[in-house]
Amino acid sequence: MNDTTVARLDAAVKRYGPLTALDGVDLAVRRGELLALLGPNGAGKSTSISLLLGLIRPDTGRAELFGLDPQRIEARRRIGVMLQSANLPPTLRVGELLRLTMSYYPNPRGCDETAALAGIADLLLRPYGRLSGGQQRRVQFALALCGRPELLFLDEPTVGMDIDARQKLWTAMRALVAEGCAVVLTTHYLEEAEALAQRVVVLGRGCVLSAGSVDDLRKRVALTRIRCVSELDTEAVAGWPNVASATREDGHLRIATAQAEAVVRRLLDADPALGELEVQRAGLAEAFTELTRDAVEAADTDQREAA
Amino acid sequence: MQTAISVATSAPAVSMPRRRLVGAYLEEARSECLRYLRAPGFMLPIMLFPTMFYLLFGVLMVKSNGADAARYLLASYGVFGVMSPGLFGFGVSLALERDGGLLTFKRALPMPPGAYLLGKMLMAMAAAGMVILLLMALAWSLGHVTLAPLQAGALLLTGMLGVLPFCALGMFVGTLIKGQGAPGMLQLIYLPMSFLSGLWMPLPILPAFLQRIAPVWPSYHLDRLALAAVGMNRGPLLVHVLVLAGVAAGFALLAARRLRRHG
């Protein structure tokens, strides 16, 4: 094992009855990196995190935290956790919750430092149950980072936060990563992954669809899509310089390219009858949709073939 | 050179000093007590039901029978009052916290093993102690029951330790039923069991059949001990202590097994 890996899944399979939640997932989190885990609902994000936290056991394969079984308390003393939903005791004050959680760790951050980082200094004396949803999420974030963890799990941390609170949380996450803390982030907001992550793993139907740096993923999607009605030969167009791919679907010629201007100019020259020209720039969101849709379609085809 | 650096950067295993470990257990117990002391919806029924019942049946209605009846019923309603923080404090809170995700969160955190259950146990013991003190105050001031300091201490101790088998029973039910279903289920155990073991009406008044099966209920055994504490049971006690210890261990084991398997 590489000693810069802080957490990993190794061919992890998890089934719930007839449903396969994870189907042989390999995942490695490296020291000090922010890894975003993306995928539609039911893709296996939460199952992956539960395995890494030792909340559930893989049916086959392995889950490791700092090279140990995640259920070992020595491993969990080095992590911080913010789960998607946790009803904390409503009658306890924020400061008391913080003090309790800090007591679990060998070398926690100070109360003031934690509160400042998470932006909850003004909430310490308030009962948890009286806070707004967004404030509660900030308190949960504070509980996650108060133990001075080397690895932080954040499951959908910014759900229910307004834009301002979200920006503050991003700043705090960046500060933690700068300290050398690794972060595993699951999110529905792609701009969040784009803004923060060094590496993005896309899950779909319990499998890893893509894994790479944000730049890799962006490159994959930095392509512009051109769509038009044209009689030009698809294979010939595919051979043009700067053309990444050309296909024909529903009578439309579809081209992916990194140099849309040059390709459009050549298209118009080559086919004066060309019509319905559309040029569209793909973002991370689009690539993501495409990636996961491909997976769904492939799965559907498999099922049809199997039937 | 390169390898030397990479070896050096692999962080050392983090060790938890013993003092901090003990501190974590204490913090957990403190938080557990605080959160329930501040929840009137939890504390009021626990305090009010046994005191109201005792006032009604143990003080007002037994005036003619004198202090002996009040003394007898102090023990019985004490047991009735002690059962509820065990069953509800432990069982209902566990069922709700399994449902609300708090238990999952705590399992993900490096909370020392058992701190969660130990905290709930201490909270139930504290609440049981308060119930007993409250009843003793009523018995002394309104029922003219005089207890020797040793008797009062024995009753308090019986109550605080006697809550434990009911904690275990509550915990077991809490692992069977998630969320809002648990309180109803526990009432179905709590009220009939109290009646059948003679906590509301002394056993000798109950039908002979019910008297014969009374030793089935753990609350019967705790009642024998509580009666002994106030000087109204001269029979052997060890058997009752053993039965209660067995009940506590049995349900705790069953519950722990379910918790490990199902979370």
Short mmCIF file of C-alpha atoms in Angstrom, two decimals, chain B residues 49-50 53-54 57-58 62 72-73 75-77 79-81 83 187 189-203 205-206 223:
data_model
loop_
_atom_site.label_atom_id
_atom_site.label_comp_id
_atom_site.label_asym_id
_atom_site.label_seq_id
_atom_site.Cartn_x
_atom_site.Cartn_y
_atom_site.Cartn_z
CA PHE B 49 -46.83 9.69 37.71
CA PRO B 50 -45.33 7.89 40.69
CA PHE B 53 -50.17 7.78 42.42
CA TYR B 54 -48.42 7.67 45.75
CA PHE B 57 -53.22 5.72 47.03
CA GLY B 58 -50.37 5.82 49.51
CA VAL B 62 -54.78 4.89 53.51
CA TYR B 72 -45.48 -0.43 52.25
CA LEU B 73 -46.68 1.65 49.32
CA ALA B 75 -41.57 0.86 48.46
CA SER B 76 -44.04 -0.26 45.77
CA TYR B 77 -44.53 3.12 44.15
CA VAL B 79 -40.28 0.59 42.29
CA PHE B 80 -43.03 1.75 39.92
CA GLY B 81 -41.24 5.12 39.62
CA MET B 83 -38.92 1.37 36.25
CA GLN B 187 -46.25 1.25 27.93
CA ILE B 189 -44.87 -3.70 29.12
CA TYR B 190 -44.66 -1.11 31.88
CA LEU B 191 -48.26 -0.77 33.06
CA PRO B 192 -49.37 -4.44 33.09
CA MET B 193 -46.11 -5.54 34.64
CA SER B 194 -46.49 -2.96 37.42
CA PHE B 195 -50.01 -4.11 38.16
CA LEU B 196 -49.21 -7.83 38.00
CA SER B 197 -46.28 -7.58 40.37
CA GLY B 198 -48.36 -5.79 42.98
CA LEU B 199 -46.96 -2.29 42.69
CA TRP B 200 -50.34 -0.56 42.48
CA MET B 201 -52.25 -2.80 44.85
CA PRO B 202 -50.46 -5.05 47.32
CA LEU B 203 -50.17 -8.61 46.05
CA ILE B 205 -55.28 -8.29 47.52
CA LEU B 206 -54.82 -9.72 44.01
CA ASP B 223 -40.33 -4.77 45.03
#
